[in-house]
Coordinates of C-alpha atoms in Angstrom, one line a residue:
M254 CA -27.1 5.0 6.0
A255 CA -24.3 7.6 5.3
E256 CA -21.5 6.2 3.2
F257 CA -18.9 7.9 5.3
I258 CA -18.3 6.7 8.9
L259 CA -16.0 8.8 11.0
H260 CA -14.5 7.2 14.2
H261 CA -13.6 10.2 16.4
Y262 CA -14.3 12.1 19.6
D263 CA -15.6 15.6 19.8
I264 CA -12.6 17.4 21.3
S265 CA -10.1 15.9 18.9
P266 CA -8.5 18.7 16.8
Y267 CA -7.6 16.3 14.0
A268 CA -11.2 15.1 13.8
E269 CA -12.3 18.7 13.6
K270 CA -10.3 19.0 10.5
I271 CA -12.2 16.2 8.8
R272 CA -15.6 17.4 10.2
L273 CA -14.9 20.7 8.4
A274 CA -13.9 18.8 5.3
F275 CA -17.4 17.1 5.3
G276 CA -18.9 20.6 5.7
L277 CA -16.9 22.1 2.9
K278 CA -18.1 19.3 0.6
G279 CA -21.6 19.3 1.9
L280 CA -21.5 15.6 2.8
A281 CA -23.6 13.4 5.1
W282 CA -21.7 11.2 7.5
A283 CA -22.1 8.9 10.4
S284 CA -20.4 9.6 13.7
V285 CA -18.9 6.8 15.8
T286 CA -17.6 8.1 19.1
V287 CA -14.4 6.4 20.2
P288 CA -12.4 6.8 23.5
A289 CA -9.7 9.5 23.6
T290 CA -7.3 6.9 25.2
L291 CA -6.7 3.2 25.0
P292 CA -8.2 0.7 25.2
K293 CA -10.3 1.1 22.0
P294 CA -11.8 -2.3 21.6
E295 CA -14.3 -1.4 18.9
L296 CA -11.8 0.5 16.7
L297 CA -8.7 -1.6 16.7
P298 CA -10.4 -4.6 14.9
L299 CA -10.9 -2.3 12.0
T300 CA -7.4 -0.7 12.0
G301 CA -5.3 -3.6 13.1
G302 CA -3.7 -1.5 15.9
F303 CA -3.7 2.0 14.5
R304 CA -4.9 4.1 17.5
R305 CA -4.8 7.7 16.3
T306 CA -7.9 9.8 15.8
P307 CA -9.8 10.1 13.4
V308 CA -10.3 7.1 11.2
L309 CA -12.6 7.0 8.2
Q310 CA -14.6 3.9 7.4
I311 CA -16.2 3.3 4.0
G312 CA -17.7 -0.2 4.2
A313 CA -14.7 -2.5 4.7
D314 CA -12.1 0.1 3.6
I315 CA -10.4 1.9 6.6
Y316 CA -8.6 5.1 6.0
C317 CA -6.0 6.2 8.6
D318 CA -4.5 9.7 9.0
T319 CA -6.2 12.9 8.0
L320 CA -4.1 13.3 4.9
R321 CA -5.2 9.9 3.5
I322 CA -8.8 10.6 4.5
A323 CA -8.6 13.9 2.6
T324 CA -7.2 12.4 -0.6
E325 CA -10.0 9.8 -0.5
L326 CA -12.7 12.3 0.0
D327 CA -11.3 14.2 -3.0
R328 CA -11.3 11.1 -5.1
R329 CA -14.9 10.2 -4.3
C330 CA -16.3 13.7 -4.1
P331 CA -14.0 16.0 -6.1
E332 CA -15.8 19.4 -5.7
P333 CA -14.8 21.5 -4.0
P334 CA -11.3 20.0 -3.7
L335 CA -9.4 19.8 -0.4
L336 CA -6.1 19.5 -2.3
P337 CA -6.3 21.5 -5.5
E338 CA -3.4 21.1 -7.9
S339 CA -2.9 24.9 -8.0
G340 CA -0.7 25.8 -5.0
A341 CA -0.3 22.2 -3.9
G342 CA 3.3 22.8 -2.8
F343 CA 2.5 25.7 -0.5
D344 CA -0.5 23.7 0.8
A345 CA 1.7 20.8 1.8
I346 CA 4.3 23.0 3.4
L347 CA 1.8 25.0 5.5
A348 CA -0.2 21.9 6.6
T349 CA 3.0 20.0 7.5
W350 CA 4.3 23.0 9.6
A351 CA 0.9 23.4 11.3
E352 CA 0.7 19.7 12.3
R353 CA 4.3 19.0 13.1
V354 CA 5.7 22.3 14.5
L355 CA 2.7 24.4 15.7
M356 CA 1.2 21.3 17.0
W357 CA 3.5 21.0 20.0
P358 CA 3.2 24.3 21.8
T359 CA -0.6 24.3 21.2
A360 CA -0.9 20.7 22.5
R361 CA 1.3 21.4 25.6
F362 CA -0.3 24.7 26.3
V363 CA -3.9 23.4 26.1
T364 CA -3.1 20.3 28.2
G365 CA -1.2 22.4 30.7
M366 CA -4.0 24.9 31.1
N367 CA -6.4 22.0 31.6
R368 CA -4.1 19.8 33.8
D369 CA -6.6 19.7 36.6
A370 CA -9.6 18.9 34.4
L371 CA -8.0 16.1 32.3
P372 CA -7.9 12.7 33.9
E373 CA -4.7 11.0 34.8
A374 CA -5.4 8.4 32.1
F375 CA -5.0 11.1 29.5
F376 CA -1.5 12.1 30.5
R377 CA -0.5 8.4 30.9
D378 CA -1.9 7.5 27.5
R379 CA -0.1 10.4 25.7
A380 CA 3.2 9.7 27.5
E381 CA 3.1 6.1 26.5
M382 CA 2.4 7.1 22.9
R383 CA 5.6 9.0 22.8
G384 CA 7.7 6.7 24.9
H385 CA 8.0 9.2 27.7
P386 CA 7.6 9.0 31.5
V387 CA 4.2 10.2 32.7
P388 CA 4.6 13.9 33.8
T389 CA 3.3 15.1 37.1
R390 CA 0.8 18.0 37.1
D391 CA 3.5 20.2 38.6
E392 CA 5.9 19.3 35.8
V393 CA 3.2 20.2 33.2
A394 CA 2.5 23.5 35.0
A395 CA 6.2 24.3 35.1
G396 CA 6.5 24.3 31.3
L397 CA 3.5 26.6 30.6
A398 CA 5.3 29.9 30.4
H399 CA 7.7 28.5 27.8
E400 CA 5.0 26.9 25.7
E401 CA 2.9 30.1 25.8
G402 CA 5.9 32.1 24.6
Q403 CA 6.6 29.7 21.7
L404 CA 2.9 29.7 20.8
R405 CA 2.6 33.5 20.7
L406 CA 5.7 33.6 18.5
M407 CA 4.1 31.3 16.0
L408 CA 0.7 33.0 16.3
G409 CA 2.4 36.2 15.2
W410 CA 3.4 34.4 12.0
V411 CA -0.2 33.3 11.4
E412 CA -1.4 36.9 12.0
D413 CA 1.0 38.0 9.4
L414 CA -0.2 35.3 7.0
V415 CA -3.7 36.6 7.2
A416 CA -2.8 40.3 7.6
D417 CA -4.7 41.3 4.4
D418 CA -7.9 40.0 5.9
R419 CA -7.9 37.2 3.3
R420 CA -10.8 34.8 3.5
C421 CA -8.5 31.8 3.3
A422 CA -4.8 31.3 4.0
V423 CA -4.1 29.9 0.6
G424 CA -6.7 30.4 -2.1
R425 CA -10.2 31.7 -2.7
L426 CA -12.0 28.8 -0.9
P427 CA -11.0 26.9 2.2
R428 CA -8.8 23.9 1.5
L429 CA -6.8 21.3 3.5
A430 CA -4.1 23.7 4.5
D431 CA -6.6 26.1 6.0
L432 CA -8.3 23.2 7.9
A433 CA -4.9 21.9 9.1
L434 CA -3.9 25.3 10.5
Y435 CA -7.4 26.0 11.9
Q436 CA -7.6 22.8 13.8
R437 CA -4.5 23.6 15.9
L438 CA -5.9 27.0 16.9
W439 CA -9.4 25.6 17.4
W440 CA -8.1 23.4 20.1
L441 CA -7.1 26.5 22.1
R442 CA -10.8 27.1 22.6
A443 CA -11.7 23.5 23.5
L444 CA -12.1 22.2 27.0
D445 CA -14.1 25.2 28.2
G446 CA -11.7 27.6 26.5
R447 CA -9.1 27.8 29.3
A448 CA -6.3 28.4 26.7
A449 CA -8.3 30.7 24.4
H450 CA -6.8 33.9 25.8
A451 CA -3.6 33.1 23.8
L452 CA -5.6 34.4 20.7
D453 CA -6.5 37.7 22.3
D454 CA -3.8 39.7 20.7
F455 CA -4.4 38.3 17.2
P456 CA -7.7 39.8 15.8
R457 CA -7.1 39.0 12.2
T458 CA -6.4 35.4 13.1
R459 CA -9.7 35.3 15.1
D460 CA -11.6 36.7 12.1
W461 CA -10.0 34.2 9.8
M462 CA -11.0 31.4 12.2
A463 CA -14.6 32.6 12.2
R464 CA -14.7 32.4 8.4
I465 CA -13.3 28.8 8.4
A466 CA -15.7 27.7 11.2
A467 CA -18.7 29.0 9.1
V468 CA -18.0 26.0 6.7
G469 CA -19.8 23.8 9.3
H470 CA -19.7 20.0 9.6
G471 CA -22.1 18.8 6.9
E472 CA -24.9 16.5 7.9
R473 CA -24.0 14.4 11.0
S474 CA -25.9 11.4 12.3
E475 CA -24.9 9.0 15.1
L476 CA -23.9 5.3 14.7
S477 CA -23.0 2.8 17.4
P478 CA -19.5 1.2 17.3
R479 CA -21.1 -2.2 17.1
D480 CA -23.1 -1.2 14.0
A481 CA -19.9 0.1 12.4
L482 CA -18.2 -3.3 13.0
R483 CA -21.2 -5.1 11.6
I484 CA -21.1 -2.9 8.4
A485 CA -17.5 -3.9 7.9
S486 CA -18.2 -7.5 8.5
E487 CA -21.0 -7.6 6.0
T488 CA -19.0 -5.7 3.3
E489 CA -16.1 -6.6 1.0
P490 CA -13.3 -4.0 0.5
D491 CA -13.1 -2.3 -2.8
D492 CA -10.7 -3.4 -5.4
P493 CA -7.6 -1.2 -5.3
P494 CA -7.4 1.4 -8.0
G495 CA -5.2 0.5 -11.0
G496 CA -1.9 2.2 -11.9
G497 CA 0.8 3.7 -9.7
A498 CA 4.3 2.4 -9.1
P499 CA 5.0 1.1 -5.6
G500 CA 8.2 3.2 -5.2
H501 CA 11.8 2.1 -5.0
D502 CA 11.5 0.8 -1.4
L503 CA 8.6 -1.6 -1.9
A504 CA 8.2 -4.9 -3.6
P505 CA 5.0 -5.3 -5.7
Q506 CA 3.5 -7.6 -3.1
G507 CA 4.3 -9.3 0.2
R508 CA 3.6 -9.0 3.9
V509 CA 4.5 -5.6 5.4
R510 CA 4.3 -3.6 8.6
V511 CA 3.2 0.1 8.5
A512 CA 3.9 2.4 11.4
T513 CA 4.0 6.1 12.1
E514 CA 7.4 7.7 12.2
D515 CA 6.8 10.1 15.1
F516 CA 4.7 8.7 17.9
A517 CA 2.0 6.1 18.5
R518 CA 4.2 3.7 16.4
D519 CA 2.0 0.6 16.9
P520 CA 2.6 -1.2 13.6
V521 CA -0.2 -2.5 11.5
E522 CA 0.6 -5.7 9.6
G523 CA -1.0 -7.1 6.5
E524 CA -0.6 -8.1 2.8
L525 CA 0.4 -5.3 0.5
V526 CA -2.4 -4.7 -2.0
H527 CA -1.7 -1.3 -3.4
A528 CA 1.1 1.3 -3.2
T529 CA 2.1 4.5 -5.0
R530 CA 4.5 7.3 -4.1
D531 CA 1.8 8.8 -2.0
T532 CA -0.4 6.0 -0.6
I533 CA -0.3 2.4 0.6
A534 CA -3.0 -0.1 1.4
I535 CA -2.8 -3.5 3.1
R536 CA -5.2 -6.4 3.5
R537 CA -6.0 -7.8 6.9
D538 CA -8.2 -10.7 7.9
D539 CA -9.7 -10.0 11.4
P540 CA -11.7 -12.6 13.3
E541 CA -14.3 -10.0 14.3
V542 CA -14.8 -8.0 11.0
G543 CA -13.4 -10.3 8.4
R544 CA -11.4 -8.9 5.5
V545 CA -10.6 -5.2 5.4
H546 CA -8.2 -3.0 3.5
V547 CA -6.4 -0.4 5.7
H548 CA -5.1 2.7 3.9
F549 CA -2.3 5.0 4.9
P550 CA -0.4 8.0 3.3
R551 CA 3.3 7.4 2.6
L552 CA 4.2 10.8 4.2
G553 CA 5.2 10.2 7.8
Y554 CA 4.9 6.4 7.7
A555 CA 7.6 3.7 7.6
V556 CA 6.9 0.5 5.7
T557 CA 9.0 -2.6 6.4
A558 CA 8.8 -6.2 5.4
A559 CA 7.0 -8.3 8.0

């Protein structure tokens, strides 16, 4: 049985980022396919309500958000690093831009180009995540020209970034910033490639994407959702690592709620068991899986007393 269990679905761009991380490190992993929209009855017992994709399970330890997943993969399997110390600042800036700015025109353009292929439940789920009214397909289509313009503007920046035909955007080997940028552009080719023409005028970007894709996905095997729940129920979470100050905004212990700051803000509640400037972990006792530790990054998450 693979140590790493990834709860994901195949067309998730954020999951593609972690699948490539497995490939970069040459890891074996078990794939649990989850729905792209709510309900997710065989995932939420593990996360306590966190609904975003992907989620990494290691026994009864549950890692939410691709940043937290990446730091844990580096801790357990250091070579090659996803987050090398050299260039860490530029890594963080590029990855944050890719996933918080470039994300929106790519997401809107891809869903707009695929508005007739995606089910109504998809648009309803994503609108509810953001607290917006559900758009009609005509409204989605009306914004396509604007989104394509914004996308092409930003693709010009990416083309300039890789203009020297560099193998990677940051260093000699692919790292998390490359995977974060790649996953946004990879999604343009998803869903039968109806949005892929946006890349036509950017040959160096396409060449760079081919080099990143060559990393592969490691060794994938399939696991049922029920087996993943059983593994969690039969396992105890690891003891939290020692060291690390909880930060000025957190007491050393107590019951807290953790929620994303942007969208899908469903809070996860539990007992604080570990916190540093960069990470936080809470303990939950679930009637279906027993005791689990749920781990988050601090970046992009609000932590409040329950």
